[in-house]
Amino acid sequence: MLRSGSFIQSTGDGAAETLRQARALQPQDPQTAFFLGRACDASGDIEGALEAYTVYLSLDGKGKAEVRARIQALSITRATREIRDALAAEDRLRVD
């Protein structure tokens, strides 16, 4: 199983795909869910990271406080993007 955060950061999307395959084979493995969350996070896939981290928490993985904090940070990032996108869409609709 993968144990290195540096592998995840250096391979990004490729690591996430490999870890998705591993999760399909071992859906009850918390480490796989955690590392999938890290890989998605590193590649900018907020939704994938949130999903994987939530699964990790449901599997009673260690380090729950750290994962909850990361979920909170990612949720804030997602909300900020959504607000920015909504404001940009509103600007495009304005008729001067």
Short mmCIF file of C-alpha atoms in Angstrom, two decimals:
data_model
loop_
_atom_site.label_atom_id
_atom_site.label_comp_id
_atom_site.label_asym_id
_atom_site.label_seq_id
_atom_site.Cartn_x
_atom_site.Cartn_y
_atom_site.Cartn_z
CA MET A 1 0.00 0.00 0.00
CA LEU A 2 1.11 3.56 -0.56
CA ARG A 3 2.72 5.21 2.42
CA SER A 4 4.42 8.27 0.99
CA GLY A 5 2.83 11.69 0.72
CA SER A 6 5.63 12.73 -1.65
CA PHE A 7 4.49 10.07 -4.15
CA ILE A 8 1.00 11.52 -4.06
CA GLN A 9 2.15 15.10 -4.49
CA SER A 10 4.45 14.23 -7.38
CA THR A 11 1.92 12.19 -9.35
CA GLY A 12 -1.38 13.98 -8.60
CA ASP A 13 -4.12 12.73 -10.94
CA GLY A 14 -2.31 9.47 -11.70
CA ALA A 15 -2.11 8.63 -8.01
CA ALA A 16 -5.78 9.46 -7.55
CA GLU A 17 -6.80 7.09 -10.35
CA THR A 18 -4.63 4.28 -8.93
CA LEU A 19 -6.11 4.86 -5.48
CA ARG A 20 -9.66 4.84 -6.86
CA GLN A 21 -8.93 1.41 -8.28
CA ALA A 22 -7.49 0.30 -4.93
CA ARG A 23 -10.62 1.58 -3.13
CA ALA A 24 -12.79 -0.48 -5.47
CA LEU A 25 -10.82 -3.56 -4.41
CA GLN A 26 -10.65 -2.68 -0.70
CA PRO A 27 -13.53 -0.33 0.10
CA GLN A 28 -13.15 -0.81 3.86
CA ASP A 29 -9.46 0.20 3.98
CA PRO A 30 -9.17 3.60 5.71
CA GLN A 31 -5.59 4.19 4.51
CA THR A 32 -6.63 3.93 0.89
CA ALA A 33 -9.44 6.43 1.48
CA PHE A 34 -7.04 8.80 3.26
CA PHE A 35 -4.42 8.67 0.53
CA LEU A 36 -7.10 9.07 -2.13
CA GLY A 37 -8.18 12.21 -0.32
CA ARG A 38 -4.59 13.45 -0.28
CA ALA A 39 -4.11 12.69 -3.98
CA CYS A 40 -7.34 14.43 -4.96
CA ASP A 41 -6.43 17.35 -2.73
CA ALA A 42 -2.97 17.64 -4.33
CA SER A 43 -4.45 17.61 -7.83
CA GLY A 44 -7.09 20.24 -7.03
CA ASP A 45 -10.06 17.85 -7.08
CA ILE A 46 -11.94 19.33 -4.11
CA GLU A 47 -15.05 17.19 -4.54
CA GLY A 48 -13.00 14.00 -4.77
CA ALA A 49 -10.96 14.96 -1.72
CA LEU A 50 -14.05 15.78 0.33
CA GLU A 51 -15.67 12.48 -0.62
CA ALA A 52 -12.56 10.42 0.17
CA TYR A 53 -11.93 12.19 3.49
CA THR A 54 -15.57 11.68 4.50
CA VAL A 55 -15.27 7.97 3.71
CA TYR A 56 -12.04 7.88 5.74
CA LEU A 57 -13.82 9.32 8.77
CA SER A 58 -16.64 6.79 8.38
CA LEU A 59 -14.06 3.99 8.45
CA ASP A 60 -12.68 5.19 11.80
CA GLY A 61 -9.24 6.09 10.49
CA LYS A 62 -6.66 7.68 12.78
CA GLY A 63 -5.98 11.41 12.81
CA LYS A 64 -9.63 12.43 12.63
CA ALA A 65 -8.97 15.97 13.87
CA GLU A 66 -6.51 16.61 11.04
CA VAL A 67 -8.90 15.22 8.44
CA ARG A 68 -11.85 17.19 9.81
CA ALA A 69 -9.74 20.36 9.64
CA ARG A 70 -8.84 19.60 6.03
CA ILE A 71 -12.50 18.98 5.19
CA GLN A 72 -13.35 22.35 6.71
CA ALA A 73 -10.61 24.12 4.73
CA LEU A 74 -11.67 22.45 1.49
CA SER A 75 -15.31 23.32 2.14
CA ILE A 76 -14.34 26.97 2.61
CA THR A 77 -12.31 26.88 -0.60
CA ARG A 78 -15.25 25.35 -2.48
CA ALA A 79 -17.69 27.94 -1.09
CA THR A 80 -15.31 30.77 -1.99
CA ARG A 81 -15.06 29.49 -5.57
CA GLU A 82 -18.82 29.15 -5.83
CA ILE A 83 -19.34 32.71 -4.60
CA ARG A 84 -16.68 34.05 -6.96
CA ASP A 85 -18.25 32.19 -9.88
CA ALA A 86 -21.74 33.46 -8.99
CA LEU A 87 -20.48 37.04 -8.80
CA ALA A 88 -18.73 36.69 -12.15
CA ALA A 89 -21.92 35.30 -13.70
CA GLU A 90 -23.89 38.19 -12.26
CA ASP A 91 -21.41 40.67 -13.73
CA ARG A 92 -21.86 39.08 -17.16
CA LEU A 93 -25.66 39.48 -16.88
CA ARG A 94 -25.58 43.16 -16.03
CA VAL A 95 -26.88 45.44 -18.68
CA ASP A 96 -25.27 48.85 -18.63
#
